[in-house]
PDB file of C-alpha atoms and ligand atoms in Angstrom:
ATOM      1  CA  MET A   1      17.008  12.991 -97.408  1.00 53.00           C
ATOM      2  CA  ALA A   2      14.002  12.630 -95.098  1.00 60.00           C
ATOM      3  CA  VAL A   3      14.019  14.675 -91.895  1.00 70.00           C
ATOM      4  CA  ILE A   4      14.478  12.267 -89.021  1.00 83.00           C
ATOM      5  CA  PRO A   5      13.155  13.468 -85.652  1.00 84.00           C
ATOM      6  CA  GLU A   6      15.456  13.132 -82.649  1.00 86.00           C
ATOM      7  CA  THR A   7      14.567  10.608 -79.989  1.00 90.00           C
ATOM      8  CA  ASP A   8      13.311  11.924 -76.677  1.00 92.00           C
ATOM      9  CA  TYR A   9      13.432   9.771 -73.566  1.00 95.00           C
ATOM     10  CA  GLU A  10      13.081  12.582 -71.030  1.00 95.00           C
ATOM     11  CA  TYR A  11       9.592  11.624 -69.858  1.00 97.00           C
ATOM     12  CA  GLU A  12      10.471   7.964 -69.321  1.00 97.00           C
ATOM     13  CA  ILE A  13      13.794   8.728 -67.648  1.00 97.00           C
ATOM     14  CA  ALA A  14      12.092  11.228 -65.324  1.00 97.00           C
ATOM     15  CA  ARG A  15       9.579   8.537 -64.374  1.00 97.00           C
ATOM     16  CA  LEU A  16      12.374   6.137 -63.358  1.00 97.00           C
ATOM     17  CA  VAL A  17      14.340   8.835 -61.537  1.00 97.00           C
ATOM     18  CA  ASP A  18      11.163   9.750 -59.605  1.00 97.00           C
ATOM     19  CA  ALA A  19      10.826   6.155 -58.468  1.00 97.00           C
ATOM     20  CA  TYR A  20      14.347   6.346 -56.975  1.00 95.00           C
ATOM     21  CA  LYS A  21      13.629   9.726 -55.390  1.00 94.00           C
ATOM     22  CA  ASN A  22      10.414   8.439 -53.831  1.00 95.00           C
ATOM     23  CA  ALA A  23      12.131   5.334 -52.486  1.00 95.00           C
ATOM     24  CA  ALA A  24      14.952   7.441 -51.016  1.00 93.00           C
ATOM     25  CA  GLY A  25      12.340   9.702 -49.390  1.00 93.00           C
ATOM     26  CA  ARG A  26      10.489   6.751 -47.862  1.00 95.00           C
ATOM     27  CA  ILE A  27      13.744   5.300 -46.495  1.00 94.00           C
ATOM     28  CA  GLN A  28      14.741   8.708 -45.155  1.00 92.00           C
ATOM     29  CA  ARG A  29      11.420   9.097 -43.316  1.00 93.00           C
ATOM     30  CA  GLU A  30      11.667   5.574 -41.913  1.00 93.00           C
ATOM     31  CA  LEU A  31      15.118   6.372 -40.486  1.00 92.00           C
ATOM     32  CA  GLU A  32      13.986   9.755 -39.157  1.00 90.00           C
ATOM     33  CA  ARG A  33      11.293   8.037 -37.099  1.00 91.00           C
ATOM     34  CA  LEU A  34      13.900   6.061 -35.147  1.00 90.00           C
ATOM     35  CA  ASP A  35      14.352   7.120 -31.523  1.00 88.00           C
ATOM     36  CA  LEU A  36      18.117   7.548 -31.676  1.00 86.00           C
ATOM     37  CA  ALA A  37      18.508   8.489 -28.003  1.00 82.00           C
ATOM     38  CA  GLY A  38      17.562   4.976 -26.964  1.00 80.00           C
ATOM     39  CA  LEU A  39      17.803   2.935 -30.114  1.00 83.00           C
ATOM     40  CA  SER A  40      17.256  -0.781 -29.596  1.00 84.00           C
ATOM     41  CA  ARG A  41      18.228  -3.489 -32.039  1.00 86.00           C
ATOM     42  CA  ALA A  42      14.577  -4.579 -32.234  1.00 89.00           C
ATOM     43  CA  ASN A  43      13.375  -1.115 -33.285  1.00 88.00           C
ATOM     44  CA  ALA A  44      16.203  -0.807 -35.767  1.00 91.00           C
ATOM     45  CA  GLN A  45      15.272  -4.204 -37.207  1.00 93.00           C
ATOM     46  CA  VAL A  46      11.697  -3.072 -37.860  1.00 93.00           C
ATOM     47  CA  ALA A  47      12.980  -0.031 -39.747  1.00 93.00           C
ATOM     48  CA  LEU A  48      15.471  -2.108 -41.755  1.00 94.00           C
ATOM     49  CA  SER A  49      12.728  -4.554 -42.808  1.00 96.00           C
ATOM     50  CA  GLU A  50      10.739  -1.624 -44.143  1.00 95.00           C
ATOM     51  CA  VAL A  51      13.851  -0.374 -45.992  1.00 95.00           C
ATOM     52  CA  SER A  52      14.217  -3.826 -47.597  1.00 96.00           C
ATOM     53  CA  ARG A  53      10.571  -3.785 -48.694  1.00 97.00           C
ATOM     54  CA  VAL A  54      10.966  -0.351 -50.280  1.00 97.00           C
ATOM     55  CA  LEU A  55      14.115  -1.443 -52.149  1.00 96.00           C
ATOM     56  CA  ALA A  56      12.588  -4.742 -53.315  1.00 97.00           C
ATOM     57  CA  SER A  57       9.643  -2.939 -54.857  1.00 97.00           C
ATOM     58  CA  LEU A  58      12.023  -0.418 -56.450  1.00 97.00           C
ATOM     59  CA  ASN A  59      13.986  -3.334 -57.969  1.00 97.00           C
ATOM     60  CA  ASP A  60      10.795  -4.748 -59.506  1.00 98.00           C
ATOM     61  CA  GLU A  61       9.782  -1.388 -60.896  1.00 97.00           C
ATOM     62  CA  SER A  62      13.173  -0.647 -62.420  1.00 97.00           C
ATOM     63  CA  ALA A  63      13.568  -4.145 -63.926  1.00 97.00           C
ATOM     64  CA  GLU A  64      10.238  -3.608 -65.668  1.00 98.00           C
ATOM     65  CA  TRP A  65      11.286  -0.148 -66.829  1.00 98.00           C
ATOM     66  CA  VAL A  66      14.530  -1.464 -68.321  1.00 98.00           C
ATOM     67  CA  ALA A  67      12.758  -4.364 -70.065  1.00 98.00           C
ATOM     68  CA  ALA A  68      10.467  -1.866 -71.812  1.00 98.00           C
ATOM     69  CA  ASN A  69      12.799   1.062 -72.498  1.00 98.00           C
ATOM     70  CA  ILE A  70      16.133  -0.438 -73.582  1.00 98.00           C
ATOM     71  CA  PRO A  71      14.456  -2.382 -76.425  1.00 98.00           C
ATOM     72  CA  GLN A  72      12.602   0.819 -77.361  1.00 98.00           C
ATOM     73  CA  ALA A  73      15.925   2.640 -77.833  1.00 98.00           C
ATOM     74  CA  ALA A  74      17.039  -0.182 -80.152  1.00 98.00           C
ATOM     75  CA  ARG A  75      13.737  -0.061 -82.096  1.00 98.00           C
ATOM     76  CA  ASP A  76      14.197   3.696 -82.490  1.00 97.00           C
ATOM     77  CA  GLY A  77      17.707   3.151 -83.868  1.00 97.00           C
ATOM     78  CA  VAL A  78      16.503   0.551 -86.367  1.00 98.00           C
ATOM     79  CA  ALA A  79      13.477   2.641 -87.432  1.00 97.00           C
ATOM     80  CA  ARG A  80      15.618   5.722 -88.085  1.00 97.00           C
ATOM     81  CA  THR A  81      18.077   3.607 -90.018  1.00 97.00           C
ATOM     82  CA  LEU A  82      15.278   2.358 -92.274  1.00 97.00           C
ATOM     83  CA  VAL A  83      14.298   5.965 -93.034  1.00 97.00           C
ATOM     84  CA  ALA A  84      17.902   7.110 -93.497  1.00 96.00           C
ATOM     85  CA  LEU A  85      18.559   4.309 -95.987  1.00 96.00           C
ATOM     86  CA  GLY A  86      15.317   4.872 -97.867  1.00 95.00           C
ATOM     87  CA  ALA A  87      13.589   1.647 -96.787  1.00 95.00           C
ATOM     88  CA  ALA A  88      10.758   3.671 -95.214  1.00 95.00           C
ATOM     89  CA  ASP A  89       9.437   7.205 -95.760  1.00 95.00           C
ATOM     90  CA  THR A  90       8.738   8.189 -92.157  1.00 95.00           C
ATOM     91  CA  VAL A  91       9.804   7.062 -88.716  1.00 95.00           C
ATOM     92  CA  GLU A  92       6.181   6.119 -87.924  1.00 94.00           C
ATOM     93  CA  GLN A  93       6.018   3.929 -91.011  1.00 95.00           C
ATOM     94  CA  ALA A  94       9.386   2.375 -90.146  1.00 96.00           C
ATOM     95  CA  ALA A  95       8.421   1.797 -86.503  1.00 95.00           C
ATOM     96  CA  ALA A  96       5.544  -0.401 -87.639  1.00 95.00           C
ATOM     97  CA  VAL A  97       7.877  -2.789 -89.462  1.00 94.00           C
ATOM     98  CA  VAL A  98      10.933  -2.796 -87.194  1.00 95.00           C
ATOM     99  CA  LYS A  99      12.392  -6.228 -86.599  1.00 94.00           C
ATOM    100  CA  PHE A 100      15.595  -7.017 -84.742  1.00 96.00           C
ATOM    101  CA  ASN A 101      18.100  -8.973 -86.812  1.00 96.00           C
ATOM    102  CA  ARG A 102      19.925 -11.715 -84.936  1.00 96.00           C
ATOM    103  CA  ILE A 103      22.848  -9.562 -83.851  1.00 97.00           C
ATOM    104  CA  ASN A 104      20.467  -6.862 -82.593  1.00 97.00           C
ATOM    105  CA  ALA A 105      18.314  -9.390 -80.738  1.00 98.00           C
ATOM    106  CA  ASN A 106      21.429 -10.598 -78.888  1.00 98.00           C
ATOM    107  CA  MET A 107      22.685  -7.058 -78.283  1.00 98.00           C
ATOM    108  CA  VAL A 108      19.339  -5.944 -76.819  1.00 98.00           C
ATOM    109  CA  ALA A 109      19.108  -8.956 -74.502  1.00 98.00           C
ATOM    110  CA  ALA A 110      22.638  -8.251 -73.218  1.00 98.00           C
ATOM    111  CA  ALA A 111      21.934  -4.508 -72.799  1.00 98.00           C
ATOM    112  CA  VAL A 112      18.762  -5.241 -70.808  1.00 98.00           C
ATOM    113  CA  ALA A 113      20.641  -7.664 -68.529  1.00 98.00           C
ATOM    114  CA  ASP A 114      23.576  -5.233 -68.065  1.00 97.00           C
ATOM    115  CA  THR A 115      21.362  -2.292 -67.216  1.00 97.00           C
ATOM    116  CA  GLN A 116      19.255  -4.310 -64.802  1.00 97.00           C
ATOM    117  CA  ALA A 117      22.463  -5.474 -63.083  1.00 96.00           C
ATOM    118  CA  ASP A 118      23.716  -1.861 -62.874  1.00 94.00           C
ATOM    119  CA  LEU A 119      20.464  -0.707 -61.264  1.00 96.00           C
ATOM    120  CA  LEU A 120      20.367  -3.677 -58.915  1.00 95.00           C
ATOM    121  CA  ALA A 121      23.855  -2.704 -57.751  1.00 92.00           C
ATOM    122  CA  VAL A 122      22.455   0.731 -56.851  1.00 92.00           C
ATOM    123  CA  THR A 123      19.795  -0.629 -54.503  1.00 94.00           C
ATOM    124  CA  GLN A 124      22.214  -3.195 -53.045  1.00 93.00           C
ATOM    125  CA  ASN A 125      24.648  -0.386 -52.354  1.00 91.00           C
ATOM    126  CA  VAL A 126      22.012   1.738 -50.623  1.00 92.00           C
ATOM    127  CA  ASP A 127      20.874  -1.280 -48.603  1.00 94.00           C
ATOM    128  CA  ARG A 128      24.431  -2.031 -47.467  1.00 93.00           C
ATOM    129  CA  ARG A 129      25.183   1.592 -46.586  1.00 92.00           C
ATOM    130  CA  VAL A 130      21.936   2.014 -44.631  1.00 93.00           C
ATOM    131  CA  ARG A 131      22.535  -1.200 -42.667  1.00 94.00           C
ATOM    132  CA  ALA A 132      26.096  -0.191 -41.841  1.00 93.00           C
ATOM    133  CA  ALA A 133      24.925   3.274 -40.758  1.00 92.00           C
ATOM    134  CA  VAL A 134      22.192   1.841 -38.516  1.00 93.00           C
ATOM    135  CA  ARG A 135      24.712  -0.542 -36.889  1.00 92.00           C
ATOM    136  CA  LYS A 136      27.060   2.372 -36.252  1.00 90.00           C
ATOM    137  CA  VAL A 137      24.246   4.493 -34.827  1.00 89.00           C
ATOM    138  CA  ILE A 138      23.165   1.729 -32.439  1.00 90.00           C
ATOM    139  CA  ALA A 139      26.724   1.367 -31.147  1.00 89.00           C
ATOM    140  CA  ASP A 140      27.287   5.143 -30.922  1.00 87.00           C
ATOM    141  CA  SER A 141      23.977   5.636 -29.172  1.00 85.00           C
ATOM    142  CA  MET A 142      24.776   2.936 -26.589  1.00 85.00           C
ATOM    143  CA  ARG A 143      28.233   4.399 -25.959  1.00 86.00           C
ATOM    144  CA  ALA A 144      26.847   7.911 -25.658  1.00 83.00           C
ATOM    145  CA  ASN A 145      24.239   6.725 -23.160  1.00 81.00           C
ATOM    146  CA  MET A 146      26.924   5.101 -21.017  1.00 83.00           C
ATOM    147  CA  ALA A 147      28.981   8.278 -21.150  1.00 82.00           C
ATOM    148  CA  ALA A 148      25.919  10.380 -20.276  1.00 75.00           C
ATOM    149  CA  GLY A 149      25.512   8.213 -17.155  1.00 74.00           C
ATOM    150  CA  ILE A 150      29.103   8.918 -16.150  1.00 70.00           C
ATOM    151  CA  SER A 151      28.775  12.681 -16.568  1.00 67.00           C
ATOM    152  CA  GLY A 152      25.546  12.704 -14.573  1.00 67.00           C
ATOM    153  CA  ARG A 153      23.411  13.766 -17.550  1.00 65.00           C
ATOM    154  CA  ARG A 154      20.376  11.593 -18.250  1.00 65.00           C
ATOM    155  CA  THR A 155      20.341  11.695 -22.004  1.00 73.00           C
ATOM    156  CA  ILE A 156      22.837  11.955 -24.823  1.00 77.00           C
ATOM    157  CA  SER A 157      23.608  15.418 -26.104  1.00 81.00           C
ATOM    158  CA  ALA A 158      21.886  17.152 -29.017  1.00 85.00           C
ATOM    159  CA  ASP A 159      25.259  17.327 -30.791  1.00 86.00           C
ATOM    160  CA  ILE A 160      25.676  13.580 -30.719  1.00 84.00           C
ATOM    161  CA  LEU A 161      22.065  13.052 -31.808  1.00 86.00           C
ATOM    162  CA  GLY A 162      22.638  15.441 -34.706  1.00 90.00           C
ATOM    163  CA  GLY A 163      25.713  13.453 -35.719  1.00 89.00           C
ATOM    164  CA  LEU A 164      23.760  10.198 -35.658  1.00 88.00           C
ATOM    165  CA  ARG A 165      20.988  11.724 -37.805  1.00 90.00           C
ATOM    166  CA  LYS A 166      23.595  12.890 -40.313  1.00 91.00           C
ATOM    167  CA  THR A 167      25.178   9.420 -40.488  1.00 90.00           C
ATOM    168  CA  LEU A 168      21.797   7.942 -41.413  1.00 90.00           C
ATOM    169  CA  GLY A 169      20.946  10.728 -43.869  1.00 90.00           C
ATOM    170  CA  ASP A 170      24.276  10.445 -45.699  1.00 89.00           C
ATOM    171  CA  ALA A 171      23.819   6.693 -46.124  1.00 88.00           C
ATOM    172  CA  VAL A 172      20.831   7.404 -48.383  1.00 88.00           C
ATOM    173  CA  ASN A 173      21.903  10.700 -49.975  1.00 85.00           C
ATOM    174  CA  THR A 174      25.386   9.723 -51.065  1.00 80.00           C
ATOM    175  CA  GLY A 175      24.725   5.998 -51.204  1.00 69.00           C
ATOM    176  CA  ILE A 176      26.669   5.356 -54.395  1.00 79.00           C
ATOM    177  CA  ILE A 177      30.439   5.500 -54.766  1.00 77.00           C
ATOM    178  CA  ASP A 178      31.654   4.920 -58.326  1.00 78.00           C
ATOM    179  CA  ALA A 179      34.910   3.375 -59.551  1.00 79.00           C
ATOM    180  CA  ALA A 180      36.601   6.804 -59.453  1.00 84.00           C
ATOM    181  CA  GLY A 181      35.602   7.252 -55.802  1.00 83.00           C
ATOM    182  CA  ARG A 182      32.963   9.941 -56.482  1.00 85.00           C
ATOM    183  CA  ARG A 183      29.848   9.992 -54.304  1.00 84.00           C
ATOM    184  CA  TRP A 184      26.474  10.144 -56.010  1.00 86.00           C
ATOM    185  CA  LYS A 185      22.895  10.601 -54.984  1.00 89.00           C
ATOM    186  CA  PRO A 186      21.288   7.335 -56.155  1.00 91.00           C
ATOM    187  CA  GLU A 187      18.752   9.049 -58.428  1.00 91.00           C
ATOM    188  CA  VAL A 188      21.450  11.138 -60.150  1.00 93.00           C
ATOM    189  CA  TYR A 189      23.552   8.042 -60.732  1.00 93.00           C
ATOM    190  CA  VAL A 190      20.550   6.144 -62.118  1.00 96.00           C
ATOM    191  CA  ASP A 191      19.758   9.026 -64.470  1.00 96.00           C
ATOM    192  CA  THR A 192      23.288   8.865 -65.929  1.00 94.00           C
ATOM    193  CA  VAL A 193      23.328   5.066 -66.169  1.00 95.00           C
ATOM    194  CA  VAL A 194      20.081   4.727 -68.105  1.00 97.00           C
ATOM    195  CA  ARG A 195      20.618   7.796 -70.295  1.00 96.00           C
ATOM    196  CA  THR A 196      24.058   6.491 -71.309  1.00 95.00           C
ATOM    197  CA  LYS A 197      22.842   2.923 -71.801  1.00 96.00           C
ATOM    198  CA  MET A 198      19.875   3.951 -73.938  1.00 97.00           C
ATOM    199  CA  ALA A 199      22.103   6.104 -76.144  1.00 96.00           C
ATOM    200  CA  GLU A 200      24.601   3.257 -76.561  1.00 96.00           C
ATOM    201  CA  THR A 201      21.837   0.793 -77.359  1.00 97.00           C
ATOM    202  CA  TYR A 202      20.431   3.197 -79.950  1.00 97.00           C
ATOM    203  CA  ARG A 203      23.853   3.563 -81.627  1.00 97.00           C
ATOM    204  CA  GLU A 204      24.591  -0.165 -81.596  1.00 97.00           C
ATOM    205  CA  ALA A 205      21.182  -1.048 -83.022  1.00 98.00           C
ATOM    206  CA  THR A 206      21.707   1.575 -85.735  1.00 98.00           C
ATOM    207  CA  THR A 207      25.129   0.149 -86.605  1.00 98.00           C
ATOM    208  CA  ASN A 208      23.924  -3.460 -86.747  1.00 98.00           C
ATOM    209  CA  GLU A 209      20.946  -2.627 -88.960  1.00 98.00           C
ATOM    210  CA  ALA A 210      22.996  -0.356 -91.241  1.00 98.00           C
ATOM    211  CA  ILE A 211      25.756  -2.918 -91.802  1.00 97.00           C
ATOM    212  CA  GLN A 212      23.223  -5.628 -92.585  1.00 96.00           C
ATOM    213  CA  ARG A 213      21.770  -3.278 -95.205  1.00 97.00           C
ATOM    214  CA  GLY A 214      25.180  -2.567 -96.708  1.00 96.00           C
ATOM    215  CA  ALA A 215      25.667   0.938 -95.309  1.00 97.00           C
ATOM    216  CA  TYR A 216      29.104   1.187 -93.729  1.00 97.00           C
ATOM    217  CA  TYR A 217      29.353   4.915 -92.960  1.00 97.00           C
ATOM    218  CA  ALA A 218      27.471   7.398 -90.807  1.00 97.00           C
ATOM    219  CA  VAL A 219      27.293  11.151 -90.208  1.00 96.00           C
ATOM    220  CA  ILE A 220      27.507  12.361 -86.621  1.00 96.00           C
ATOM    221  CA  SER A 221      24.550  14.489 -85.457  1.00 94.00           C
ATOM    222  CA  ARG A 222      24.809  18.204 -84.590  1.00 92.00           C
ATOM    223  CA  HIS A 223      23.112  20.189 -81.886  1.00 90.00           C
ATOM    224  CA  GLY A 224      25.711  22.909 -81.382  1.00 91.00           C
ATOM    225  CA  ALA A 225      27.603  21.145 -78.584  1.00 91.00           C
ATOM    226  CA  LYS A 226      29.885  23.333 -76.471  1.00 92.00           C
ATOM    227  CA  ASP A 227      32.058  20.503 -75.108  1.00 92.00           C
ATOM    228  CA  ALA A 228      34.732  18.435 -76.885  1.00 92.00           C
ATOM    229  CA  CYS A 229      31.989  16.689 -78.887  1.00 94.00           C
ATOM    230  CA  ALA A 230      31.808  19.865 -81.014  1.00 95.00           C
ATOM    231  CA  ASN A 231      34.922  18.687 -82.922  1.00 94.00           C
ATOM    232  CA  TRP A 232      32.948  15.708 -84.142  1.00 96.00           C
ATOM    233  CA  GLU A 233      29.639  17.231 -85.202  1.00 96.00           C
ATOM    234  CA  GLY A 234      28.838  16.495 -88.856  1.00 95.00           C
ATOM    235  CA  ARG A 235      31.887  14.269 -89.327  1.00 96.00           C
ATOM    236  CA  ILE A 236      31.805  10.935 -91.114  1.00 96.00           C
ATOM    237  CA  ILE A 237      32.721   7.724 -89.355  1.00 97.00           C
ATOM    238  CA  LYS A 238      33.044   4.143 -90.540  1.00 96.00           C
ATOM    239  CA  LEU A 239      30.643   1.678 -88.958  1.00 96.00           C
ATOM    240  CA  SER A 240      33.018  -1.166 -89.787  1.00 95.00           C
ATOM    241  CA  ALA A 241      36.814  -1.136 -89.711  1.00 95.00           C
ATOM    242  CA  ASP A 242      36.728  -3.100 -92.986  1.00 94.00           C
ATOM    243  CA  ALA A 243      35.005  -0.316 -94.937  1.00 95.00           C
ATOM    244  CA  PRO A 244      37.310   1.503 -97.387  1.00 94.00           C
ATOM    245  CA  GLY A 245      38.255   5.143 -96.852  1.00 93.00           C
ATOM    246  CA  ASP A 246      40.265   7.113 -94.380  1.00 94.00           C
ATOM    247  CA  TYR A 247      37.572   7.713 -91.775  1.00 96.00           C
ATOM    248  CA  PRO A 248      37.716   7.056 -88.052  1.00 96.00           C
ATOM    249  CA  THR A 249      35.686   4.091 -86.852  1.00 96.00           C
ATOM    250  CA  TYR A 250      32.997   4.493 -84.217  1.00 95.00           C
ATOM    251  CA  ASP A 251      35.277   2.779 -81.700  1.00 93.00           C
ATOM    252  CA  SER A 252      38.273   4.969 -82.469  1.00 95.00           C
ATOM    253  CA  ALA A 253      36.112   8.114 -82.224  1.00 95.00           C
ATOM    254  CA  LYS A 254      34.818   6.942 -78.861  1.00 94.00           C
ATOM    255  CA  ALA A 255      38.345   6.076 -77.720  1.00 94.00           C
ATOM    256  CA  THR A 256      39.371   9.739 -78.094  1.00 93.00           C
ATOM    257  CA  ARG A 257      37.087  10.362 -75.079  1.00 92.00           C
ATOM    258  CA  GLN A 258      35.906  13.527 -76.823  1.00 93.00           C
ATOM    259  CA  ILE A 259      32.582  12.105 -77.931  1.00 95.00           C
ATOM    260  CA  TRP A 260      30.127   9.516 -76.600  1.00 93.00           C
ATOM    261  CA  HIS A 261      31.013  10.240 -73.020  1.00 90.00           C
ATOM    262  CA  PRO A 262      28.379   9.505 -70.339  1.00 86.00           C
ATOM    263  CA  ASN A 263      25.211  11.607 -70.925  1.00 86.00           C
ATOM    264  CA  CYS A 264      26.344  12.453 -74.496  1.00 90.00           C
ATOM    265  CA  ARG A 265      23.386  13.168 -76.827  1.00 89.00           C
ATOM    266  CA  HIS A 266      25.228  12.688 -80.110  1.00 94.00           C
ATOM    267  CA  THR A 267      23.948  10.042 -82.475  1.00 94.00           C
ATOM    268  CA  PHE A 268      24.750   9.252 -86.092  1.00 95.00           C
ATOM    269  CA  THR A 269      22.811   8.647 -89.272  1.00 96.00           C
ATOM    270  CA  PRO A 270      23.937   5.811 -91.555  1.00 97.00           C
ATOM    271  CA  VAL A 271      24.823   6.619 -95.176  1.00 96.00           C
ATOM    272  CA  ARG A 272      25.826   4.296 -98.002  1.00 95.00           C
ATOM    273  CA  VAL A 273      28.237   6.716 -99.660  1.00 93.00           C
ATOM    274  CA  PRO A 274      30.420   8.962 -97.534  1.00 89.00           C
ATOM    275  CA  GLU A 275      30.221  12.514 -98.912  1.00 75.00           C
ATOM    276  CA  LYS A 276      32.934  15.060 -98.731  1.00 54.00           C
TER     277      LYS A 276
HETATM  278 ZN1  LIG L   1      28.139  14.617 -77.287  1.00 64.35          ZN
END
């Protein structure tokens, strides 16, 4: 069988993650410039408009990234399937003739839309958290100033200012809270979302192309995993529940939660005849 090179999306993923890091840095600097000791709503509004501009441009950039990279993961899956099933000699040769069948065309369109929605939720979340933090800081700053007047001091204390700075910083740094209640830095969350989505898209595209070509089995890749995935390396799965033979399906393997977890690098190579 031809040697099929692994896919590598590190460069592209790093480029997207950098865009989120840069945006977070710009928002952070915008918030740091605020004069918290006497913060007015007008000054806060100027800063929040800048935050919105930064996030809007990040949304455009990431939508474009997703539109280019999710389909690429699907093309890679189809190209490697063509080589695995002997319809092309090399991945380069296969890449030149890749076409999406109807089910893959629909799958890719849905995956692009899903991923764009996931990333949009990230910026919306950051926007909401930053706005809430700025509102809280305005109120706290006003209260602290009143209290400073009572105690005879002229300005609010360094402790309180430090607390206000931290409130603003946290809004950006731990801006994402997932369904399990964990807090994420936006760029770390984005890294996991796109890595997982690209891997899923690759596997689905592979499955759809393989089934259309009459290959109903696949061998799970190996890279010497140390986690629970190790139990699955080199094993055969069925790509369709209807295929004969006592092999787990892709879905039942995934349902064990041992393999194809978020960030999992395991793929599979379609085969026509499952070998022992
Ligand atoms: Zn894995």
